[in-house]
mmCIF file of N, CA, C and O in Angstrom:
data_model
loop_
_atom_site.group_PDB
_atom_site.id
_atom_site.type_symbol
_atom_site.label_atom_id
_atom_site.label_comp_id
_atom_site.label_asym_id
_atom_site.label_seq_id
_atom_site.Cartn_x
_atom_site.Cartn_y
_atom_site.Cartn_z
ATOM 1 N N UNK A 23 0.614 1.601 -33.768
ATOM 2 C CA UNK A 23 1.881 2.137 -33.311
ATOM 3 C C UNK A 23 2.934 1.045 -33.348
ATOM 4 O O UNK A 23 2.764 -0.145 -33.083
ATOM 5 N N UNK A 24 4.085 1.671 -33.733
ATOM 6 C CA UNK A 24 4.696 0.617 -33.965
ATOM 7 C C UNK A 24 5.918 0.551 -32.621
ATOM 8 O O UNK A 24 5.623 0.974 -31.503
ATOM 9 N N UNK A 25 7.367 -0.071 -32.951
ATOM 10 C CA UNK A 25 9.044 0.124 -32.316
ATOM 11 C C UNK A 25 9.256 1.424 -32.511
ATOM 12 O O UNK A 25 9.360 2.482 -31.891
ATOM 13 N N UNK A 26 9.292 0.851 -33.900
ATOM 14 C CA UNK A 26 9.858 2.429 -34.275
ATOM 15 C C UNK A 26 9.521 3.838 -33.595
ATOM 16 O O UNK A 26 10.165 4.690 -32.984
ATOM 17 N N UNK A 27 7.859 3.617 -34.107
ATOM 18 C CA UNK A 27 7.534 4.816 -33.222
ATOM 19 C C UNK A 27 7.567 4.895 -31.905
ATOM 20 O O UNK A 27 7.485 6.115 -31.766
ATOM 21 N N UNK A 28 7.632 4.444 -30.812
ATOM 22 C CA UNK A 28 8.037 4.309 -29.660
ATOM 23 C C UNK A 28 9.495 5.091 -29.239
ATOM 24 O O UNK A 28 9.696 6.123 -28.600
ATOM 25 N N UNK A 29 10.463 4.073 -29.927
ATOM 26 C CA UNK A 29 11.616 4.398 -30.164
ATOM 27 C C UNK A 29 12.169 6.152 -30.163
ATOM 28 O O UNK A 29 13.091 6.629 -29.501
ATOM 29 N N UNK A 30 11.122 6.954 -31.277
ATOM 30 C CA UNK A 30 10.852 8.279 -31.537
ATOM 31 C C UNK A 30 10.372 9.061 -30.160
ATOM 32 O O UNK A 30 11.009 10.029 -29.747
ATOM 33 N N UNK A 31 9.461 8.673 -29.636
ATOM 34 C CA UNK A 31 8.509 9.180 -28.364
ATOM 35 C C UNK A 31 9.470 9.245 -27.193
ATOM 36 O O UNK A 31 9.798 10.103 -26.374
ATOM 37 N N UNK A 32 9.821 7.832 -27.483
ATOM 38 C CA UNK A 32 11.384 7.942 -25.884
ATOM 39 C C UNK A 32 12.480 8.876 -26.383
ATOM 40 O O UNK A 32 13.068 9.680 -25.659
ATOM 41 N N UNK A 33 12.694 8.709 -27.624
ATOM 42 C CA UNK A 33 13.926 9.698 -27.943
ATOM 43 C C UNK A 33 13.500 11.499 -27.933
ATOM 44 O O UNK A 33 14.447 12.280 -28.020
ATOM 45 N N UNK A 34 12.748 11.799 -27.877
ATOM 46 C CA UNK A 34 12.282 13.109 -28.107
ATOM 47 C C UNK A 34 12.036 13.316 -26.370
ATOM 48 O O UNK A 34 12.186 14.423 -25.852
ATOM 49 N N UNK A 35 11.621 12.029 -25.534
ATOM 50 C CA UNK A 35 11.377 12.772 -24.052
ATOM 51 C C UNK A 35 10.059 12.391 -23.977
ATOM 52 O O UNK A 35 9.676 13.361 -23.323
ATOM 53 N N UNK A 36 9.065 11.731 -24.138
ATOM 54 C CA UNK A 36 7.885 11.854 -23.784
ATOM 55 C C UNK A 36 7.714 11.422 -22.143
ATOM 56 O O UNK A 36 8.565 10.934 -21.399
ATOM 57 N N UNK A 37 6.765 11.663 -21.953
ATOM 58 C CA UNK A 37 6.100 10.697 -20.330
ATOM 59 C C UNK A 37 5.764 9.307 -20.487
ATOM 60 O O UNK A 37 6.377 8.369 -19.976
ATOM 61 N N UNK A 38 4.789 9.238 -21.198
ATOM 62 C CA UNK A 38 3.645 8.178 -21.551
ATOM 63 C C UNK A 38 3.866 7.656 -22.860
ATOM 64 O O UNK A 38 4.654 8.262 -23.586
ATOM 65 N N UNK A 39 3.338 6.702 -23.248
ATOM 66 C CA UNK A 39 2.879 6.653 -25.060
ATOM 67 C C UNK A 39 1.333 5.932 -25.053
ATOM 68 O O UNK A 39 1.190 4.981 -24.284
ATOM 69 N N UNK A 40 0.668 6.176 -25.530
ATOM 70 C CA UNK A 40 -0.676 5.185 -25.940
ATOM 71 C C UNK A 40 -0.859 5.205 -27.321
ATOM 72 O O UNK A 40 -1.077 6.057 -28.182
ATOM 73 N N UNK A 41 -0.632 3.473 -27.237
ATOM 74 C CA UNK A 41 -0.640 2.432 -28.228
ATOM 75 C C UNK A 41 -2.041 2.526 -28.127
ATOM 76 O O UNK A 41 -2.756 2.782 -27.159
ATOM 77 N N UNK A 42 -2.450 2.129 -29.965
ATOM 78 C CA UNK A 42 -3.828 2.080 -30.757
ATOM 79 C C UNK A 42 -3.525 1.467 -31.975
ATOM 80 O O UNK A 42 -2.452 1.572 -32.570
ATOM 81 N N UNK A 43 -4.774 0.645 -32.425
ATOM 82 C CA UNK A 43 -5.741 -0.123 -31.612
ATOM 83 C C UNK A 43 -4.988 -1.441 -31.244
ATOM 84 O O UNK A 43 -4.222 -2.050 -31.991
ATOM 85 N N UNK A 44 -5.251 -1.698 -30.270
ATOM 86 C CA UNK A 44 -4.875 -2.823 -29.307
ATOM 87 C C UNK A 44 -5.743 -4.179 -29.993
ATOM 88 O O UNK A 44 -5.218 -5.257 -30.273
ATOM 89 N N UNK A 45 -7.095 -3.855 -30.168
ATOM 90 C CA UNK A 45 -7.850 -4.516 -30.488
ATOM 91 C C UNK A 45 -8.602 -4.175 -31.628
ATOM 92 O O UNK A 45 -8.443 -2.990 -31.924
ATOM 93 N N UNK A 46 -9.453 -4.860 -32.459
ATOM 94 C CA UNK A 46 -10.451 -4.331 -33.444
ATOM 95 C C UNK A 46 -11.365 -3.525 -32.563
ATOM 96 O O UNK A 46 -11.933 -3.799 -31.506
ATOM 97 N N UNK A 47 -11.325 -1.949 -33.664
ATOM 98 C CA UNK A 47 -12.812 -1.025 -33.306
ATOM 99 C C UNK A 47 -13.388 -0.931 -34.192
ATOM 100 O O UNK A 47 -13.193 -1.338 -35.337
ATOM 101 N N UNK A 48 -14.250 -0.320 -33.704
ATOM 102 C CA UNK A 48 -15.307 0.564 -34.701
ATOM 103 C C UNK A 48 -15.429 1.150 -35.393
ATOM 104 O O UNK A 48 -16.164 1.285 -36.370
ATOM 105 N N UNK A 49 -14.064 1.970 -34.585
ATOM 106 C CA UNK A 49 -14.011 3.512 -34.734
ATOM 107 C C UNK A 49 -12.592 3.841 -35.732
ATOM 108 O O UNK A 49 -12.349 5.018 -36.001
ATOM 109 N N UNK A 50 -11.982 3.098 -36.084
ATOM 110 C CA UNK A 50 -11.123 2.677 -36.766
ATOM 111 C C UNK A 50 -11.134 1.019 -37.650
ATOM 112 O O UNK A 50 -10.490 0.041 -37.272
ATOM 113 N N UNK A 51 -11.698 1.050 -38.412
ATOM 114 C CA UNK A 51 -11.921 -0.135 -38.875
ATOM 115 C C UNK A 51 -11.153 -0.525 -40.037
ATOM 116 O O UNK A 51 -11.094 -1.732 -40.269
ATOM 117 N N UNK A 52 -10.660 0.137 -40.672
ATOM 118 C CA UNK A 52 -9.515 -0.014 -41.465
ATOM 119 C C UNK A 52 -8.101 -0.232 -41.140
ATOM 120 O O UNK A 52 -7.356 -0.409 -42.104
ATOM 121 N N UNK A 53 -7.532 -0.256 -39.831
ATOM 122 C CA UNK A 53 -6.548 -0.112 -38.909
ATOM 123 C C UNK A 53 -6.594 -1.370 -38.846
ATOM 124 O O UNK A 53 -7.558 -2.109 -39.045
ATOM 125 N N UNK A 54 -5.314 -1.674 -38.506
ATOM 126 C CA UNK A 54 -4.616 -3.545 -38.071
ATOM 127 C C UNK A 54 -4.497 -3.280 -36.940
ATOM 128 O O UNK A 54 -3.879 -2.275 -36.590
ATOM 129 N N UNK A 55 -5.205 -4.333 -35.862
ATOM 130 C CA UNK A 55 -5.118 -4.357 -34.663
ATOM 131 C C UNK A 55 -3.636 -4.965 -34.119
ATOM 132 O O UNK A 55 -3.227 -6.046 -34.542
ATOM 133 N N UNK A 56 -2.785 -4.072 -33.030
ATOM 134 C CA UNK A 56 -1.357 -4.547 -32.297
ATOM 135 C C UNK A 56 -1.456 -6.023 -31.917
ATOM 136 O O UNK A 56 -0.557 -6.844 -32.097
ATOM 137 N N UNK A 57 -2.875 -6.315 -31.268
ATOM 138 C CA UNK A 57 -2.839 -7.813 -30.827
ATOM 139 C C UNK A 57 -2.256 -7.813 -29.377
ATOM 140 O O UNK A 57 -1.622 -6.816 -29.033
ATOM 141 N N UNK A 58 -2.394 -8.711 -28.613
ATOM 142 C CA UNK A 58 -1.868 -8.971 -27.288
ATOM 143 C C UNK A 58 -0.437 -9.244 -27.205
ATOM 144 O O UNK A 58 0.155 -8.788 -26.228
ATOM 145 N N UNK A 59 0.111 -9.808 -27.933
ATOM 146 C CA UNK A 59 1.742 -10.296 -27.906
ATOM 147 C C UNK A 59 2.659 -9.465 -28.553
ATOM 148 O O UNK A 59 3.866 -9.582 -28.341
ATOM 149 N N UNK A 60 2.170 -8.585 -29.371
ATOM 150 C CA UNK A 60 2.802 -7.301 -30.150
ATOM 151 C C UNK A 60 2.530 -6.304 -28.911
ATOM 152 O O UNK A 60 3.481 -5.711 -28.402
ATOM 153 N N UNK A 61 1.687 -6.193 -28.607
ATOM 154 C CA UNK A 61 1.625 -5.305 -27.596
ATOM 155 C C UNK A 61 2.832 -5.441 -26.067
ATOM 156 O O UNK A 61 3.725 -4.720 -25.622
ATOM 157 N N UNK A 62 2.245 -6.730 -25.680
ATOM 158 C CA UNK A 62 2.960 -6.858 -24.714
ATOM 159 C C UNK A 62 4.979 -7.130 -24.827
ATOM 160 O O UNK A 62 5.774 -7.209 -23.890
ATOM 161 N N UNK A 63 5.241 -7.207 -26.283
ATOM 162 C CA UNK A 63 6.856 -6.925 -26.381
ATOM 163 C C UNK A 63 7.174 -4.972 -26.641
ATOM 164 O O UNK A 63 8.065 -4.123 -26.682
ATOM 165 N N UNK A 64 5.823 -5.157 -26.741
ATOM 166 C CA UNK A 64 5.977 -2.929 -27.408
ATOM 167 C C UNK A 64 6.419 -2.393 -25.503
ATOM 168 O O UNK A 64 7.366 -1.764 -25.031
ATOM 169 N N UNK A 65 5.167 -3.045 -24.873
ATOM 170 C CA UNK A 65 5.336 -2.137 -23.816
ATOM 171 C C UNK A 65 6.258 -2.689 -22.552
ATOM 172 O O UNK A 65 6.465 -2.190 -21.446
ATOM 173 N N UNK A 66 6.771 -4.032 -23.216
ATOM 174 C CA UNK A 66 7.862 -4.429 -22.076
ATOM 175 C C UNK A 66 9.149 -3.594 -22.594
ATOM 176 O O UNK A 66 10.006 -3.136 -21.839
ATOM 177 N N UNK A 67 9.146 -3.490 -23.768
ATOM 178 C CA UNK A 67 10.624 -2.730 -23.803
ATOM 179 C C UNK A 67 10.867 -1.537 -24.195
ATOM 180 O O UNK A 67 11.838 -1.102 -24.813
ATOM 181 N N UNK A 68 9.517 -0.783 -23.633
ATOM 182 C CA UNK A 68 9.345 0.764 -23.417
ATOM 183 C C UNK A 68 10.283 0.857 -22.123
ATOM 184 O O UNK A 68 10.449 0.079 -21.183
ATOM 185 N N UNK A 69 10.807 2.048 -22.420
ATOM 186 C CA UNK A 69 11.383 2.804 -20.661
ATOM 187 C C UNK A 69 10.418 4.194 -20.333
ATOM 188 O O UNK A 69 10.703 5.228 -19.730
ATOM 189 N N UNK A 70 9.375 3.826 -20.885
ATOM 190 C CA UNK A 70 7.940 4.652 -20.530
ATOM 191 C C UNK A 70 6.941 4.164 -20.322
ATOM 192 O O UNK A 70 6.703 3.191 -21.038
ATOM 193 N N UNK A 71 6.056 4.480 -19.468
ATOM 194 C CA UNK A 71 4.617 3.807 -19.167
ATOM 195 C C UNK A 71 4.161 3.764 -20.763
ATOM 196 O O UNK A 71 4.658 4.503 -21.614
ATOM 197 N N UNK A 72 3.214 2.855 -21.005
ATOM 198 C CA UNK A 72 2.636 2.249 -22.457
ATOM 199 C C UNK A 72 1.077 2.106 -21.927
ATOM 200 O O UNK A 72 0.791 1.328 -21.017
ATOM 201 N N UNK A 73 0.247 2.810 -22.489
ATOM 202 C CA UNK A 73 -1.292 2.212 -22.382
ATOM 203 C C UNK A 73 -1.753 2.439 -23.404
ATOM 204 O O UNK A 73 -1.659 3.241 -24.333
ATOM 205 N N UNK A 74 -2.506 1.244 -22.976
ATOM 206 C CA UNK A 74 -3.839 0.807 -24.746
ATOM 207 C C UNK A 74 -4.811 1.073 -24.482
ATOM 208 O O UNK A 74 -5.401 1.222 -23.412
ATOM 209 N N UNK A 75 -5.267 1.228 -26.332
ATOM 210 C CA UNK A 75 -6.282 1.813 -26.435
ATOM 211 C C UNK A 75 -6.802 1.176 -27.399
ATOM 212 O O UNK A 75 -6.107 0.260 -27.841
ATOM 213 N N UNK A 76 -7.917 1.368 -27.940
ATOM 214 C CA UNK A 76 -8.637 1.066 -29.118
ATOM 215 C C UNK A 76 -9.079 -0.881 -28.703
ATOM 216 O O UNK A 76 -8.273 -1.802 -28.574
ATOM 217 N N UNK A 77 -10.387 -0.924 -28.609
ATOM 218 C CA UNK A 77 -11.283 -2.184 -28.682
ATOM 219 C C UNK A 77 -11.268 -2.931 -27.642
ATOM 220 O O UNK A 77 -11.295 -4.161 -27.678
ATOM 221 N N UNK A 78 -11.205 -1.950 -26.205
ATOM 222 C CA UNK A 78 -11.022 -2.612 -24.886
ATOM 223 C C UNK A 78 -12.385 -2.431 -24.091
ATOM 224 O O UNK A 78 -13.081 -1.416 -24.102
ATOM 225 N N UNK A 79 -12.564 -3.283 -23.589
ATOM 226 C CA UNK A 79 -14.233 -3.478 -22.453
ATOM 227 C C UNK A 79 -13.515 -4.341 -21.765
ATOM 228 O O UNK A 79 -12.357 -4.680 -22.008
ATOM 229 N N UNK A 80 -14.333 -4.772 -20.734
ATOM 230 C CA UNK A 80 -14.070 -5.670 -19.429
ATOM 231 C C UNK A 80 -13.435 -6.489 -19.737
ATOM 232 O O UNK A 80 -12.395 -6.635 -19.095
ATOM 233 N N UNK A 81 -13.818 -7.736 -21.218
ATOM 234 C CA UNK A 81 -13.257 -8.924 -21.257
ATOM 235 C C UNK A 81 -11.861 -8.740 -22.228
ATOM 236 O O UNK A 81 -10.989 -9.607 -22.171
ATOM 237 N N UNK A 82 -11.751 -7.882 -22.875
ATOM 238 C CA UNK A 82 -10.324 -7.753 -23.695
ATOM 239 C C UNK A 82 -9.460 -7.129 -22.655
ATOM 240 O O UNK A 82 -8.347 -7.535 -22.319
ATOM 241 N N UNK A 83 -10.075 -6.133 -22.201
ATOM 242 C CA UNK A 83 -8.699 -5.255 -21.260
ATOM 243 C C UNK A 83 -7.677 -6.555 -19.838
ATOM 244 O O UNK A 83 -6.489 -6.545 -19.515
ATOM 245 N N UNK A 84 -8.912 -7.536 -19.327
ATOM 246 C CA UNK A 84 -8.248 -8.678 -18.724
ATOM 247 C C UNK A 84 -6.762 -9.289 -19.783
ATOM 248 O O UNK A 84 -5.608 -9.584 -19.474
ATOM 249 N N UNK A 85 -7.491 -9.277 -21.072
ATOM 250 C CA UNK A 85 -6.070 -10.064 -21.633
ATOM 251 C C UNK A 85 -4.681 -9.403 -21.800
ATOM 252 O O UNK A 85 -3.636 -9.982 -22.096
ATOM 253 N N UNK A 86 -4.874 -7.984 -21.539
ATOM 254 C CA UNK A 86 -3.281 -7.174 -20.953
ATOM 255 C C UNK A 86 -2.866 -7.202 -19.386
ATOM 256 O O UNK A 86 -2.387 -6.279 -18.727
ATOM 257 N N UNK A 87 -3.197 -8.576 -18.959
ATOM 258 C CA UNK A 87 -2.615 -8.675 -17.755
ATOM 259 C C UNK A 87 -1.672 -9.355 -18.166
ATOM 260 O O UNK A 87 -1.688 -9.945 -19.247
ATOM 261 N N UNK A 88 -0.616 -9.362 -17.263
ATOM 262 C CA UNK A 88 0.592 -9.398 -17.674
ATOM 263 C C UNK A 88 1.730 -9.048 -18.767
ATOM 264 O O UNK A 88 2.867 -9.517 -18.826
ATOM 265 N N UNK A 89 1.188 -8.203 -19.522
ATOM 266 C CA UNK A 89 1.716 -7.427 -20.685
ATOM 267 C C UNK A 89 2.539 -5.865 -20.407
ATOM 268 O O UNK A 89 3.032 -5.170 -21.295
ATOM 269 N N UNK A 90 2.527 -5.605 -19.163
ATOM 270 C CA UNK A 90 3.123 -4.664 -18.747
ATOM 271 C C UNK A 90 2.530 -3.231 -19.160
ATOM 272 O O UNK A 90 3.158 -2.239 -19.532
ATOM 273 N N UNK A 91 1.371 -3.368 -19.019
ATOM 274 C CA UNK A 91 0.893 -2.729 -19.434
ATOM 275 C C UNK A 91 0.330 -1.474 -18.292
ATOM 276 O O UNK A 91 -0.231 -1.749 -17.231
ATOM 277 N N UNK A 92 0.635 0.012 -18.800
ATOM 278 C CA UNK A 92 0.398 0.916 -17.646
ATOM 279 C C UNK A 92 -0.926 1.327 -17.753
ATOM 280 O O UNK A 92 -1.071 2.347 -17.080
ATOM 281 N N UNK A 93 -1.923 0.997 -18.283
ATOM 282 C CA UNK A 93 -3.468 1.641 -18.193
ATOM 283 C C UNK A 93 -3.430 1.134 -19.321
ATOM 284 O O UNK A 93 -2.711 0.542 -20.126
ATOM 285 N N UNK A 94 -4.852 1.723 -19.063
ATOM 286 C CA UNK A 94 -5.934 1.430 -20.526
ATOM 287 C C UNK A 94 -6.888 2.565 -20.488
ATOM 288 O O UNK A 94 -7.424 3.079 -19.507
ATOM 289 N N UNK A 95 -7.011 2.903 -21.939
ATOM 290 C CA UNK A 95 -7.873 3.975 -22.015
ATOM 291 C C UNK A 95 -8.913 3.786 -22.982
ATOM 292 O O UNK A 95 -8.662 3.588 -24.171
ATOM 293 N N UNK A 96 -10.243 3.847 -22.444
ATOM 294 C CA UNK A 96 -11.615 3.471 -23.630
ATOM 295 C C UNK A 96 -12.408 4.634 -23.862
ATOM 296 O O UNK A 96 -12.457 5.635 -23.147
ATOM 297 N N UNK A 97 -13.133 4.380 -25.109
ATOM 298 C CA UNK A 97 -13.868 5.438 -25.375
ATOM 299 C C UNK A 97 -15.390 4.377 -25.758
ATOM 300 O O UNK A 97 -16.345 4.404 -24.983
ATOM 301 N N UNK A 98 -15.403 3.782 -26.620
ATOM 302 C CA UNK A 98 -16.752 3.494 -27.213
ATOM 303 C C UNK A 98 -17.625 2.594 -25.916
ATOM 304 O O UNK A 98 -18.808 2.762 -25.621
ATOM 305 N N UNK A 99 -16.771 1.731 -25.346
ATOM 306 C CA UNK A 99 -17.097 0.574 -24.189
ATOM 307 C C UNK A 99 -17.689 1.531 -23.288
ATOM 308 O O UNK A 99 -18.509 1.142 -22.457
ATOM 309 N N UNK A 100 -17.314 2.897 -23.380
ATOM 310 C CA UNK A 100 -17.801 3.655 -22.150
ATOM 311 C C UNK A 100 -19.712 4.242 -22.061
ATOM 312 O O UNK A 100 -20.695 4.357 -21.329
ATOM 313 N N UNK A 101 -19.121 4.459 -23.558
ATOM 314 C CA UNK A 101 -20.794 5.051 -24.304
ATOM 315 C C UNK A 101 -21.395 4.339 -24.655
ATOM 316 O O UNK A 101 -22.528 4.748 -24.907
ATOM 317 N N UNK A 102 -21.138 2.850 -24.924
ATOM 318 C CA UNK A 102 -22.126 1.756 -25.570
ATOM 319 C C UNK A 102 -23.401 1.365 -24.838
ATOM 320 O O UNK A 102 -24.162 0.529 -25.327
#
């Protein structure tokens, strides 16, 4: 996800947005991961809650502290 698209989500009205993948998955492996510092300028200059997704467990989801980040949402870390 990019500005841009963000940009789109606030302009149309959304609530929320969740950004993917935050991190390398699995489940998307062809996908370029946002990274921590792309992330954390995406969701500081949202005027919407922002949560990540994609390649988060215990020790990655710590590194969106301080990134302004409104949640996190996992899927594979849950079932692994």
């Amino acid at each position: 996800h990019s500005a841009r698209a963000l940009h789109v989500a606030q302009k149309i009205g959304v609530d929320v947005v969740l950004a993917s993948p935050i991190f390398p998955t699995g489940s998307h492996p062809n996908r370029s991961a946002t990274g921590v510092l792309s992330f954390a300028q995406l969701s500081r200059s949202a005027t919407v809650p922002v949560v990540a997704l994609g390649g988060l467990d215990e020790l990655t989801a710590l590194r969106l502290i301080g990134t302004s980040c409104a949640g996190i949402a996992a899927i594979g870390s849950l079932i692994d």
